[in-house]
mmCIF file of the C-alpha atoms, coordinates in Angstrom:
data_MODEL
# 
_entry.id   MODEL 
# 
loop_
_atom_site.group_PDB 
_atom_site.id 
_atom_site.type_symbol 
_atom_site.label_atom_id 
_atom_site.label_alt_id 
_atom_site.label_comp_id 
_atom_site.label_asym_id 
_atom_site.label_entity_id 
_atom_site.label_seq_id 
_atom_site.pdbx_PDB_ins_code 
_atom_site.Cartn_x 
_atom_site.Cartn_y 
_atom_site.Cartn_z 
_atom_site.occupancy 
_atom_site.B_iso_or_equiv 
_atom_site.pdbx_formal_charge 
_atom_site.auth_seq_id 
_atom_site.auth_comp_id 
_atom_site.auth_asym_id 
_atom_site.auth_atom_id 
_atom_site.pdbx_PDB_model_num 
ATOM 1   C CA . UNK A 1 1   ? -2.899  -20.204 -0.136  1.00 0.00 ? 1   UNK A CA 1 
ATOM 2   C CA . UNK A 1 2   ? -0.397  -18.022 1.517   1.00 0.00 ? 2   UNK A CA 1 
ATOM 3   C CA . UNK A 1 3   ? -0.703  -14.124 1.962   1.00 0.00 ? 3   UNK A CA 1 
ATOM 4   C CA . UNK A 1 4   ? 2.026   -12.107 2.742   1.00 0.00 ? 4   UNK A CA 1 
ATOM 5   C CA . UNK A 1 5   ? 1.357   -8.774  3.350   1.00 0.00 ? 5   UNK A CA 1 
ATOM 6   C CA . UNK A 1 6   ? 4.029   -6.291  1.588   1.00 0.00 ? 6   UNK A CA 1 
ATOM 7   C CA . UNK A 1 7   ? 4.278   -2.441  3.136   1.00 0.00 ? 7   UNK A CA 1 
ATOM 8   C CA . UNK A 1 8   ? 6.813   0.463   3.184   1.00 0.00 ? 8   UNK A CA 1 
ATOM 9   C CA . UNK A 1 9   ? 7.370   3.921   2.452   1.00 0.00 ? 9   UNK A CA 1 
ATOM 10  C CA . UNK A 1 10  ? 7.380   6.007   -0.719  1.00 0.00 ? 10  UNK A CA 1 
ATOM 11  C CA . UNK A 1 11  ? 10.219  5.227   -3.189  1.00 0.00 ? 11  UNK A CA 1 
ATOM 12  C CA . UNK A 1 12  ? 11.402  1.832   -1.378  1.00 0.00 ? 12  UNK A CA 1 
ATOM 13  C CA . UNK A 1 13  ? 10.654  -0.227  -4.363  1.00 0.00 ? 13  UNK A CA 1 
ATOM 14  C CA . UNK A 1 14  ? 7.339   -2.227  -3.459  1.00 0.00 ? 14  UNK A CA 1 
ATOM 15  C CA . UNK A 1 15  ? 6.117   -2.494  -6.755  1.00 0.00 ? 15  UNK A CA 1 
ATOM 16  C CA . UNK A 1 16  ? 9.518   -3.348  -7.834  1.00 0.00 ? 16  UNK A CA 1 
ATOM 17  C CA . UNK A 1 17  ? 9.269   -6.129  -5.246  1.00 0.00 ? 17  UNK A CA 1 
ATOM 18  C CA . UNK A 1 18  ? 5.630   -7.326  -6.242  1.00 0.00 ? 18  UNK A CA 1 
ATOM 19  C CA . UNK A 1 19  ? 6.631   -7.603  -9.938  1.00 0.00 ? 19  UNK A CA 1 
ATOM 20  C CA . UNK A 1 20  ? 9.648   -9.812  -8.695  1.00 0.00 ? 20  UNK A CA 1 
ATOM 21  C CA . UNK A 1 21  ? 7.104   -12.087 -6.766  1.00 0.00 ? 21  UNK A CA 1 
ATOM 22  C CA . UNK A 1 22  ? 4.513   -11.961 -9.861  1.00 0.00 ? 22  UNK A CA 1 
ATOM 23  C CA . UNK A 1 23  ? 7.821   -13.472 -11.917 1.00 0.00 ? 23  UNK A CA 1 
ATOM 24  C CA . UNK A 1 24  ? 7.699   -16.329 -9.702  1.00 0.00 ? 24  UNK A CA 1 
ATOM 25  C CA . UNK A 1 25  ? 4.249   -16.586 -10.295 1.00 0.00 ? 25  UNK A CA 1 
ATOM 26  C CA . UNK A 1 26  ? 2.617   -14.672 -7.070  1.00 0.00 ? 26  UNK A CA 1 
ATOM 27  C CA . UNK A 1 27  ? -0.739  -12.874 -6.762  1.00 0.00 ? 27  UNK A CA 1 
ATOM 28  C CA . UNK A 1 28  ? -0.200  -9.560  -6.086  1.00 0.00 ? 28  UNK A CA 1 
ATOM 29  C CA . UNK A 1 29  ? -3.424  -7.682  -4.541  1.00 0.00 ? 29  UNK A CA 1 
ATOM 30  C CA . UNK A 1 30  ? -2.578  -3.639  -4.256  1.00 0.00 ? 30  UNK A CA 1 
ATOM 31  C CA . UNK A 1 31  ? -4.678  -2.002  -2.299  1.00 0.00 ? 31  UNK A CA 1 
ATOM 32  C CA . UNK A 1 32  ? -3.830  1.143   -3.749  1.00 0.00 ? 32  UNK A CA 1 
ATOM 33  C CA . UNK A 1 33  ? -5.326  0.134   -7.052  1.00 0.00 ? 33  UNK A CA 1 
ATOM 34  C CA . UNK A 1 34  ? -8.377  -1.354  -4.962  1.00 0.00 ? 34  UNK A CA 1 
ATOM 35  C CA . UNK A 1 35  ? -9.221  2.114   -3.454  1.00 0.00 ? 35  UNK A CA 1 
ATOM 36  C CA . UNK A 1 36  ? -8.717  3.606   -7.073  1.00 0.00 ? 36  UNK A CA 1 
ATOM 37  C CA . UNK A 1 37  ? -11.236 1.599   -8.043  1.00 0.00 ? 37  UNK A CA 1 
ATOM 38  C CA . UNK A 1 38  ? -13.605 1.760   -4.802  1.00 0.00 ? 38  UNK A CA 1 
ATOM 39  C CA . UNK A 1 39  ? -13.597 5.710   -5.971  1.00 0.00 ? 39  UNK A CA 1 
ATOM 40  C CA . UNK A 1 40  ? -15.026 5.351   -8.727  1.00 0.00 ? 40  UNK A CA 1 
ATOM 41  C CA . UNK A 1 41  ? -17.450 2.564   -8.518  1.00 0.00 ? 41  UNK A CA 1 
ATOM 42  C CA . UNK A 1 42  ? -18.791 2.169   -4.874  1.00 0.00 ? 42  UNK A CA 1 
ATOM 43  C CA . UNK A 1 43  ? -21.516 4.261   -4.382  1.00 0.00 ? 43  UNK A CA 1 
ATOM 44  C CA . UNK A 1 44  ? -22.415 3.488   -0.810  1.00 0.00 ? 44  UNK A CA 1 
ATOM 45  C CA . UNK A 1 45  ? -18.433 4.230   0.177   1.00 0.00 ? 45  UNK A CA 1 
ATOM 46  C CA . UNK A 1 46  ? -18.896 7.732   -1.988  1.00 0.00 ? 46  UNK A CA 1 
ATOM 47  C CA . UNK A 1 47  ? -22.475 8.262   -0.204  1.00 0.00 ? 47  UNK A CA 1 
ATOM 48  C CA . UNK A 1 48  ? -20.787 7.582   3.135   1.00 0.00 ? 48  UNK A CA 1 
ATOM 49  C CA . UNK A 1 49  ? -17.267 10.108  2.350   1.00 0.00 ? 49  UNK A CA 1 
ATOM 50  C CA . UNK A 1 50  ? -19.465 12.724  0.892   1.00 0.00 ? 50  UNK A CA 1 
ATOM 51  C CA . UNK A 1 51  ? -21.940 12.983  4.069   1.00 0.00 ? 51  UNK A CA 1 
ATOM 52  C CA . UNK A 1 52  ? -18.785 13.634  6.313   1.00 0.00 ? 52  UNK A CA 1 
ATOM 53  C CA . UNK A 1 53  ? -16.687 15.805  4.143   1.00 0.00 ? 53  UNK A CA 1 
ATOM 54  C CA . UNK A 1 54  ? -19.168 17.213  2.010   1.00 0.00 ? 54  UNK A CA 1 
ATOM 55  C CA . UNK A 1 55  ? -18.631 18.849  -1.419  1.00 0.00 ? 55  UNK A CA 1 
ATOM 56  C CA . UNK A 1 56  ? -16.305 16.363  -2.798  1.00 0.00 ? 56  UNK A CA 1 
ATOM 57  C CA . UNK A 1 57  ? -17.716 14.300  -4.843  1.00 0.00 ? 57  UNK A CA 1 
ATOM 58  C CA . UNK A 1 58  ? -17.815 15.897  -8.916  1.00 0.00 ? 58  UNK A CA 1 
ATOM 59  C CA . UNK A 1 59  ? -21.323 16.665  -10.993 1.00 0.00 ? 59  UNK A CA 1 
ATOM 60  C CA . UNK A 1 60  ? -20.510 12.855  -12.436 1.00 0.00 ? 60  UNK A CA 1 
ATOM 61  C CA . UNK A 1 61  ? -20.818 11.342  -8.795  1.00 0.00 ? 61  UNK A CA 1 
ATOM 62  C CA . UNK A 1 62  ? -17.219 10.506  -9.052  1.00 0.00 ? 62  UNK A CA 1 
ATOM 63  C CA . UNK A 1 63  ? -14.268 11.372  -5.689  1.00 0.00 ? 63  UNK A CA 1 
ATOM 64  C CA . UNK A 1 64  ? -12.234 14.908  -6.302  1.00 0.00 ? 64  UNK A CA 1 
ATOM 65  C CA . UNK A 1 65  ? -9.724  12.663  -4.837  1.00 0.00 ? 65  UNK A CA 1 
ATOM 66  C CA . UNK A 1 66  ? -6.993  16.142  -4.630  1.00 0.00 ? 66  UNK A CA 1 
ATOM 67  C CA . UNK A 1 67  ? -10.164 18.480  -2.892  1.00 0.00 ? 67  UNK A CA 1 
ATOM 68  C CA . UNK A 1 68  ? -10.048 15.450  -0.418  1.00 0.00 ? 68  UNK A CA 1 
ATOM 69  C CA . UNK A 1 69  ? -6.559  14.778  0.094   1.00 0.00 ? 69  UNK A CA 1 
ATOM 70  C CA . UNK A 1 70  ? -6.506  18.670  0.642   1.00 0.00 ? 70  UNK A CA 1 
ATOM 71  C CA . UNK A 1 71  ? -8.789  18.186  3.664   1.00 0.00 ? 71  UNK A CA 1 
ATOM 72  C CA . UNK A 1 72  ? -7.381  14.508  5.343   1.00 0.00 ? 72  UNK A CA 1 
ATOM 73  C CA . UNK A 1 73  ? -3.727  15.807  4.941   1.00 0.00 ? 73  UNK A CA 1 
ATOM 74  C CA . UNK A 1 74  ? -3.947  18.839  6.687   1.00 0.00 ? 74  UNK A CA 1 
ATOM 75  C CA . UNK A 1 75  ? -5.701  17.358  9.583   1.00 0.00 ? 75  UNK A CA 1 
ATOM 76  C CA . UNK A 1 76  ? -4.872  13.746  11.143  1.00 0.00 ? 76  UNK A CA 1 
ATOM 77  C CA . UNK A 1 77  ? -8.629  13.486  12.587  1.00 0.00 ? 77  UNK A CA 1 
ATOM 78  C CA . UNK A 1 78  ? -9.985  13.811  9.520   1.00 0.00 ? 78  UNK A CA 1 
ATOM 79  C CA . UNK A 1 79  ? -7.750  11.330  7.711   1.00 0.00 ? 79  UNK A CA 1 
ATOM 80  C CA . UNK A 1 80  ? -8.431  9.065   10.487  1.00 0.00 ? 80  UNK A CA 1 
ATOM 81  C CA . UNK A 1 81  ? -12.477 9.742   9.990   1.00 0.00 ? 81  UNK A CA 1 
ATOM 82  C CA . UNK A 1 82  ? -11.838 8.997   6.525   1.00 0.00 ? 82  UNK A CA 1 
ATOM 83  C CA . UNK A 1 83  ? -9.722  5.823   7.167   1.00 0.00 ? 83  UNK A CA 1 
ATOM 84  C CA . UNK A 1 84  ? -12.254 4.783   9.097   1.00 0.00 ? 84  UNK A CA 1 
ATOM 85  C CA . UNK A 1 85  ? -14.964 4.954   6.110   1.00 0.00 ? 85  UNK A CA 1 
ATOM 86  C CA . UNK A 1 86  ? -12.680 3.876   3.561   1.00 0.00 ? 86  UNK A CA 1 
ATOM 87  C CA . UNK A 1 87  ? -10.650 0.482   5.220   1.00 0.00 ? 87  UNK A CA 1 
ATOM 88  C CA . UNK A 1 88  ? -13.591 -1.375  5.589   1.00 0.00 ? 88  UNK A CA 1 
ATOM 89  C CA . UNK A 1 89  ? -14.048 -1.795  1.584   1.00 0.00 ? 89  UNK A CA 1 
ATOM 90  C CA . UNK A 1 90  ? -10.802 -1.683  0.847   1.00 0.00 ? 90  UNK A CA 1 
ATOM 91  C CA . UNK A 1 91  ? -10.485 -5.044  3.100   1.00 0.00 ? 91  UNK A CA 1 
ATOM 92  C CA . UNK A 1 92  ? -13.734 -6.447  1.052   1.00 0.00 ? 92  UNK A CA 1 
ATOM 93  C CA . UNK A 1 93  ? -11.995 -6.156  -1.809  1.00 0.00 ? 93  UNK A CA 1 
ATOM 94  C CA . UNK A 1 94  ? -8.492  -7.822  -0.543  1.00 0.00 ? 94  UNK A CA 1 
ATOM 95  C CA . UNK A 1 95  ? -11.183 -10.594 0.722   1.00 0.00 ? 95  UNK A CA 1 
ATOM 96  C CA . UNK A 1 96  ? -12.708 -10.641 -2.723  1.00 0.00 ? 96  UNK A CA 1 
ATOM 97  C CA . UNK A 1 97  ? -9.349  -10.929 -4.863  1.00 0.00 ? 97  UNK A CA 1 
ATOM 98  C CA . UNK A 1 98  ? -7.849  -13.495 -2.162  1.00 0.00 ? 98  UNK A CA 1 
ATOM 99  C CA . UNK A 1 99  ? -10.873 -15.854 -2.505  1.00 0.00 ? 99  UNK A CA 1 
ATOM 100 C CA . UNK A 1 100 ? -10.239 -15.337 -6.256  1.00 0.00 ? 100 UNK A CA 1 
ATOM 101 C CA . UNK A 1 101 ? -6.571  -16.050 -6.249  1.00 0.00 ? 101 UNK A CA 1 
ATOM 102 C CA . UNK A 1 102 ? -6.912  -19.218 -3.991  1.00 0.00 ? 102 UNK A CA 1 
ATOM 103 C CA . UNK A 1 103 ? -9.681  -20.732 -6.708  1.00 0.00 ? 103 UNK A CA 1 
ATOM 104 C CA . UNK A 1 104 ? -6.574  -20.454 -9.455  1.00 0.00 ? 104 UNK A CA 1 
ATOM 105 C CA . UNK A 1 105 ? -4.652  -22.544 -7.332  1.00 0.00 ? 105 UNK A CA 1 
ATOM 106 C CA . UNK A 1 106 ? -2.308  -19.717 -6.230  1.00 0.00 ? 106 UNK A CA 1 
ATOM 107 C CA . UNK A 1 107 ? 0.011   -20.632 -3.681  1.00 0.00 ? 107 UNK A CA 1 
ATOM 108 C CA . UNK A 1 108 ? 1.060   -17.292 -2.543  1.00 0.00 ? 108 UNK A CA 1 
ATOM 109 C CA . UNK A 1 109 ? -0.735  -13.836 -2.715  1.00 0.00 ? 109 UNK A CA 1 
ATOM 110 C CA . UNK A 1 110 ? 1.449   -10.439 -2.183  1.00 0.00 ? 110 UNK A CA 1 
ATOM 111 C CA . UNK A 1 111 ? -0.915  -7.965  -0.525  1.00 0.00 ? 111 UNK A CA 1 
ATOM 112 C CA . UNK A 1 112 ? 0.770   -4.405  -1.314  1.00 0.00 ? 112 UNK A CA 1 
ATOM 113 C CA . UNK A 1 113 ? -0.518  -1.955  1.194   1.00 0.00 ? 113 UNK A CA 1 
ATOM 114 C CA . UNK A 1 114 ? 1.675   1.021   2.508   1.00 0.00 ? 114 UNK A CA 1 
ATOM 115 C CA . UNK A 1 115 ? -0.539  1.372   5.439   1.00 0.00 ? 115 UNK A CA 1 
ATOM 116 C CA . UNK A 1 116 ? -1.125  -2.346  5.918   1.00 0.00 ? 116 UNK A CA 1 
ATOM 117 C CA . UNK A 1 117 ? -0.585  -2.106  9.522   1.00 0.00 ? 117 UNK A CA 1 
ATOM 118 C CA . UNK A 1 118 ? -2.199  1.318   10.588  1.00 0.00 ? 118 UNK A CA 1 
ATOM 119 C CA . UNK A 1 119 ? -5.538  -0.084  8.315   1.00 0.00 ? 119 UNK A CA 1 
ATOM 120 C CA . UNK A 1 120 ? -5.859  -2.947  10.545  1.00 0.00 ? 120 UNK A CA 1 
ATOM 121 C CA . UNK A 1 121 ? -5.008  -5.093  7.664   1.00 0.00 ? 121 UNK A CA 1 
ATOM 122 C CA . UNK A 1 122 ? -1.888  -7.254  8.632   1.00 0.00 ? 122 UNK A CA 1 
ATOM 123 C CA . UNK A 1 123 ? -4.417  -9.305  10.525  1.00 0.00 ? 123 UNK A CA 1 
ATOM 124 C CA . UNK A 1 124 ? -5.352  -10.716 7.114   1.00 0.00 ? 124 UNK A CA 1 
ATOM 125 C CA . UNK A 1 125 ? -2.090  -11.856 5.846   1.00 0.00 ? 125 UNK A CA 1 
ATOM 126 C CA . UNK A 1 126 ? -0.043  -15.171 7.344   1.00 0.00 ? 126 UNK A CA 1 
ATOM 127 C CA . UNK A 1 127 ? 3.529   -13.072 7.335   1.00 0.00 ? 127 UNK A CA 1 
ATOM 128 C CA . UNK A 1 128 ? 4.243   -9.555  6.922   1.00 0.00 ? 128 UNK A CA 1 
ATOM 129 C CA . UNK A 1 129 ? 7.488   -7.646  4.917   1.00 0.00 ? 129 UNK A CA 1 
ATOM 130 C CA . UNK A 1 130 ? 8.645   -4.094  4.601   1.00 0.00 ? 130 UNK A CA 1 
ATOM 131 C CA . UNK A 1 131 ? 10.620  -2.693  1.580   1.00 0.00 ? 131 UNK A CA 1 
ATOM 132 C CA . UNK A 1 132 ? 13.054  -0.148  3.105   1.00 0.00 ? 132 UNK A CA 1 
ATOM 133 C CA . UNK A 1 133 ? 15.351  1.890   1.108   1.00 0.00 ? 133 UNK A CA 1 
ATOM 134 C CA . UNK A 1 134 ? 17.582  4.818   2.335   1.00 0.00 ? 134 UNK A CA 1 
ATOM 135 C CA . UNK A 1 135 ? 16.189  8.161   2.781   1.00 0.00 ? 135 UNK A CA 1 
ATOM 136 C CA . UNK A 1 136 ? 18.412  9.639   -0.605  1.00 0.00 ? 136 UNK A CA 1 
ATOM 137 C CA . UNK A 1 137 ? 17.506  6.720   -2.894  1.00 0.00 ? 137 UNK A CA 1 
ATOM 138 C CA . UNK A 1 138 ? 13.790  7.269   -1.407  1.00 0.00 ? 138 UNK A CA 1 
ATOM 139 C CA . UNK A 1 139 ? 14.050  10.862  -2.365  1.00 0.00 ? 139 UNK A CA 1 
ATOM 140 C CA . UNK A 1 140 ? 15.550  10.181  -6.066  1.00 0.00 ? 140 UNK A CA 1 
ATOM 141 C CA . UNK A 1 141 ? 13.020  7.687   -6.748  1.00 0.00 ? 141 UNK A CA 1 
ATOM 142 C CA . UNK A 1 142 ? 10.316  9.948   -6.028  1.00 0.00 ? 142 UNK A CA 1 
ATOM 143 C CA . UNK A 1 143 ? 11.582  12.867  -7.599  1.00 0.00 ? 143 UNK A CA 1 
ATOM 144 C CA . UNK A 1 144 ? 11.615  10.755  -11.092 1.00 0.00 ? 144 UNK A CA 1 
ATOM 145 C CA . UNK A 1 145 ? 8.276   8.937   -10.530 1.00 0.00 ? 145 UNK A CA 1 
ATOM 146 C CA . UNK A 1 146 ? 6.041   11.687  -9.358  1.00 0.00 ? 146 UNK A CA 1 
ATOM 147 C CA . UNK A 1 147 ? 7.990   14.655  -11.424 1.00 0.00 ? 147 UNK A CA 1 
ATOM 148 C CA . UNK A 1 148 ? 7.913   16.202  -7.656  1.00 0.00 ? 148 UNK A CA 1 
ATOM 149 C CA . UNK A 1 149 ? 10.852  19.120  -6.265  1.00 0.00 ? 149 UNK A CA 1 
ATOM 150 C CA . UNK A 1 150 ? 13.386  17.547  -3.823  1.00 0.00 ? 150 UNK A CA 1 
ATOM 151 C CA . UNK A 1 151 ? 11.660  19.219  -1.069  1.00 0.00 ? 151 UNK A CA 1 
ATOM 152 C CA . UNK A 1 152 ? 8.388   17.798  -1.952  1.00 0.00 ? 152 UNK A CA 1 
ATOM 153 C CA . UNK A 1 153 ? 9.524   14.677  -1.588  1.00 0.00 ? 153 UNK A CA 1 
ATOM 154 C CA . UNK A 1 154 ? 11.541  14.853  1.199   1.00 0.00 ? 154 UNK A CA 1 
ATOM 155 C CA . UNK A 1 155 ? 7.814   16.120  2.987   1.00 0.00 ? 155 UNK A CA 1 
ATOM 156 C CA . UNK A 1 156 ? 6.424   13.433  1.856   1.00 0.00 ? 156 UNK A CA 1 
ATOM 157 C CA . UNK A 1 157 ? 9.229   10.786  2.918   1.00 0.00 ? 157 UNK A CA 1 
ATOM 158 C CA . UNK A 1 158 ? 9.135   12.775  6.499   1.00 0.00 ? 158 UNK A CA 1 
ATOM 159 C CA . UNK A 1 159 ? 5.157   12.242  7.001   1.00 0.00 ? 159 UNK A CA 1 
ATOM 160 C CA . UNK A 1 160 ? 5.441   8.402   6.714   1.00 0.00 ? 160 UNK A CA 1 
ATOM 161 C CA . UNK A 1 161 ? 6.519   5.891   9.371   1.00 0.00 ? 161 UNK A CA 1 
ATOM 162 C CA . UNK A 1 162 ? 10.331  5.702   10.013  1.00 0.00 ? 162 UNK A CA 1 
ATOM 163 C CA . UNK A 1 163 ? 12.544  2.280   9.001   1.00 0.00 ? 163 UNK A CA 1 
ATOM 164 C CA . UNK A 1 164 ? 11.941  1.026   12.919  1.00 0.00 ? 164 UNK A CA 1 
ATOM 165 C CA . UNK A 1 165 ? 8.262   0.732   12.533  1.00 0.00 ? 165 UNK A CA 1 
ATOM 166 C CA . UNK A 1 166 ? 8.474   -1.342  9.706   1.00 0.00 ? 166 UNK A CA 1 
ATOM 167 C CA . UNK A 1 167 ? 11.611  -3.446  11.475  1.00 0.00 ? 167 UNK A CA 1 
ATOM 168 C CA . UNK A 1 168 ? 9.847   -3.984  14.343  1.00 0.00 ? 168 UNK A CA 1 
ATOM 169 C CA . UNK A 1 169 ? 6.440   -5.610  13.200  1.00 0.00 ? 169 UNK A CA 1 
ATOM 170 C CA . UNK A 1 170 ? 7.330   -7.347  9.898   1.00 0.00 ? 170 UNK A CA 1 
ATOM 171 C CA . UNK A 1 171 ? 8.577   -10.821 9.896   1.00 0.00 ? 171 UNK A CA 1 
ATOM 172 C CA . UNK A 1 172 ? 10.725  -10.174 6.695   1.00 0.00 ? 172 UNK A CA 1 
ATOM 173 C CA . UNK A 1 173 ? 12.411  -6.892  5.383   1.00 0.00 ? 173 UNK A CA 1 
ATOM 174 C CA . UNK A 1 174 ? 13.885  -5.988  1.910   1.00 0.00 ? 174 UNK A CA 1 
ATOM 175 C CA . UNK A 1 175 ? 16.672  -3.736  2.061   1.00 0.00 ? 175 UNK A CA 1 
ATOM 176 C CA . UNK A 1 176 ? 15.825  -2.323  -1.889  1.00 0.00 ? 176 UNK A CA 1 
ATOM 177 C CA . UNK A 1 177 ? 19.239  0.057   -2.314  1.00 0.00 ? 177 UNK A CA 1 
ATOM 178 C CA . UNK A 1 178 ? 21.346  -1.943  -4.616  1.00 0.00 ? 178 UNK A CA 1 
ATOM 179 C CA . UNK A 1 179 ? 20.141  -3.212  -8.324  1.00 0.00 ? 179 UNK A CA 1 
ATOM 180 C CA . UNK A 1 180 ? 17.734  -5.647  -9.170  1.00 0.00 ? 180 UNK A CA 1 
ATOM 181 C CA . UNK A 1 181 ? 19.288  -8.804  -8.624  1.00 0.00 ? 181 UNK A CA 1 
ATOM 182 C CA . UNK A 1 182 ? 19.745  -8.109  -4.800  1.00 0.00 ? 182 UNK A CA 1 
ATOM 183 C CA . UNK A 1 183 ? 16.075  -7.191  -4.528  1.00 0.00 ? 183 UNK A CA 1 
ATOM 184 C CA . UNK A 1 184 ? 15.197  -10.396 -6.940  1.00 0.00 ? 184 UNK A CA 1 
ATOM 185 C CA . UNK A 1 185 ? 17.309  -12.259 -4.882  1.00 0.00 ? 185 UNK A CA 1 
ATOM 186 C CA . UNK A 1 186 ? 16.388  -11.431 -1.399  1.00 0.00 ? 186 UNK A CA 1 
ATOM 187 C CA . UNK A 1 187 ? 12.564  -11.559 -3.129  1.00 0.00 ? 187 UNK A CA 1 
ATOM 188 C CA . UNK A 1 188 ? 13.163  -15.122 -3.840  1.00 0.00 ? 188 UNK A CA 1 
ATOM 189 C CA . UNK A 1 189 ? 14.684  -16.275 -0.197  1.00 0.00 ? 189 UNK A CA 1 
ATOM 190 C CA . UNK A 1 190 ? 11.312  -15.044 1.252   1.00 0.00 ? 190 UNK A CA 1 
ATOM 191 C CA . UNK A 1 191 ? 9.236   -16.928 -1.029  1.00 0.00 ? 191 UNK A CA 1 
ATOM 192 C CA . UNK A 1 192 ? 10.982  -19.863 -0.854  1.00 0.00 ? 192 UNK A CA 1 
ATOM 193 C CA . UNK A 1 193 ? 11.010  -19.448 3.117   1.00 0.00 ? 193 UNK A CA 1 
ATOM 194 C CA . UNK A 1 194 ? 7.186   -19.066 3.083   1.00 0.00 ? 194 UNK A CA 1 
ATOM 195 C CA . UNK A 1 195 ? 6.085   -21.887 0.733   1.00 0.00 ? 195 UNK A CA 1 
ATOM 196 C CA . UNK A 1 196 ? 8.714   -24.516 2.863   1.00 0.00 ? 196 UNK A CA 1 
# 
């Protein structure tokens, strides 16, 4: 089985992207959704977050994920610290649903991670691809999804990697600014491209 690792800003369009690759019958890991889930069942991650950042786990044991983002996005060392804690699982688990995958006789597995390189986690996947959108259609997207202020998302867009990181380490790229059947389309040439 092959894994290509899928990353990019807000608003490009990964999980547009991912569902295109489930269509042509892809596993898609997100590692989003895997650190969802680490928060709420993995006690020894929780024990580990709580005893650096204190107070922020709820009376039910379970991550005040907003008191913590409060914290790690104010201050880069402490999102780092918590990186740090966190990536480790959060690679277990890719591990875990990979091994899965490959036993259903998966050829390809999309790993959606927006910080797949900065986690150290490109090292797991065979080819890498960013989903890159312009910076207005980035901010639209947003502004619909999260139900955010145009400045709100422009922040956010602003605190992530620019298009040239993304260029410059992935072996594909999705340019996701036109309609569906460009991204389907340009989804399909790099799965046809990997599985050669």
């Amino acid at each position: 089985m092959k894994i290509l690792g899928l990353t990019g800003g807000s608003g490009t369009g990964k999980s547009a992207a991912s569902a295109a690759f489930i269509q042509l019958g892809c596993g898609v890991v997100d590692a989003d959704a895997s650190y969802r889930t680490l928060c709420d069942t993995c006690k020894p991650m929780l024990d580990e977050i709580q005893s650096v950042f204190l107070d922020v786990l709820s009376t039910d044991r379970k991550l005040d994920r907003k008191k913590l983002g409060a914290i790690v996005f104010a201050d880069p060392a402490k999102l780092q610290q918590l990186n740090a804690i966190t990536h480790p699982y959060i690679r277990q688990a890719a591990r875990d649903a990979f091994t899965e995958y490959e036993k259903q006789g998966c050829p390809l597995c999309i790993y959606d991670a927006p910080v797949l390189f900065e986690g150290g986690m490109a090292n797991l996947c065979d080819k890498t691809c960013a989903v890159l959108a312009k910076r207005e259609t980035r901010i639209a997207r947003i502004m619909v999804r999260d139900n955010i202020t145009e400045e709100y998302a422009a922040l956010r867009i602003d605190a992530q990697k620019e298009d040239v990181f993304f260029r410059e380490r992935c072996d594909y790229v999705i340019q996701n600014d036109a309609d569906l059947d460009s991204l389907y389309a340009q989804v399909h040439r790099i799965y046809d491209d990997i599985l050669r």
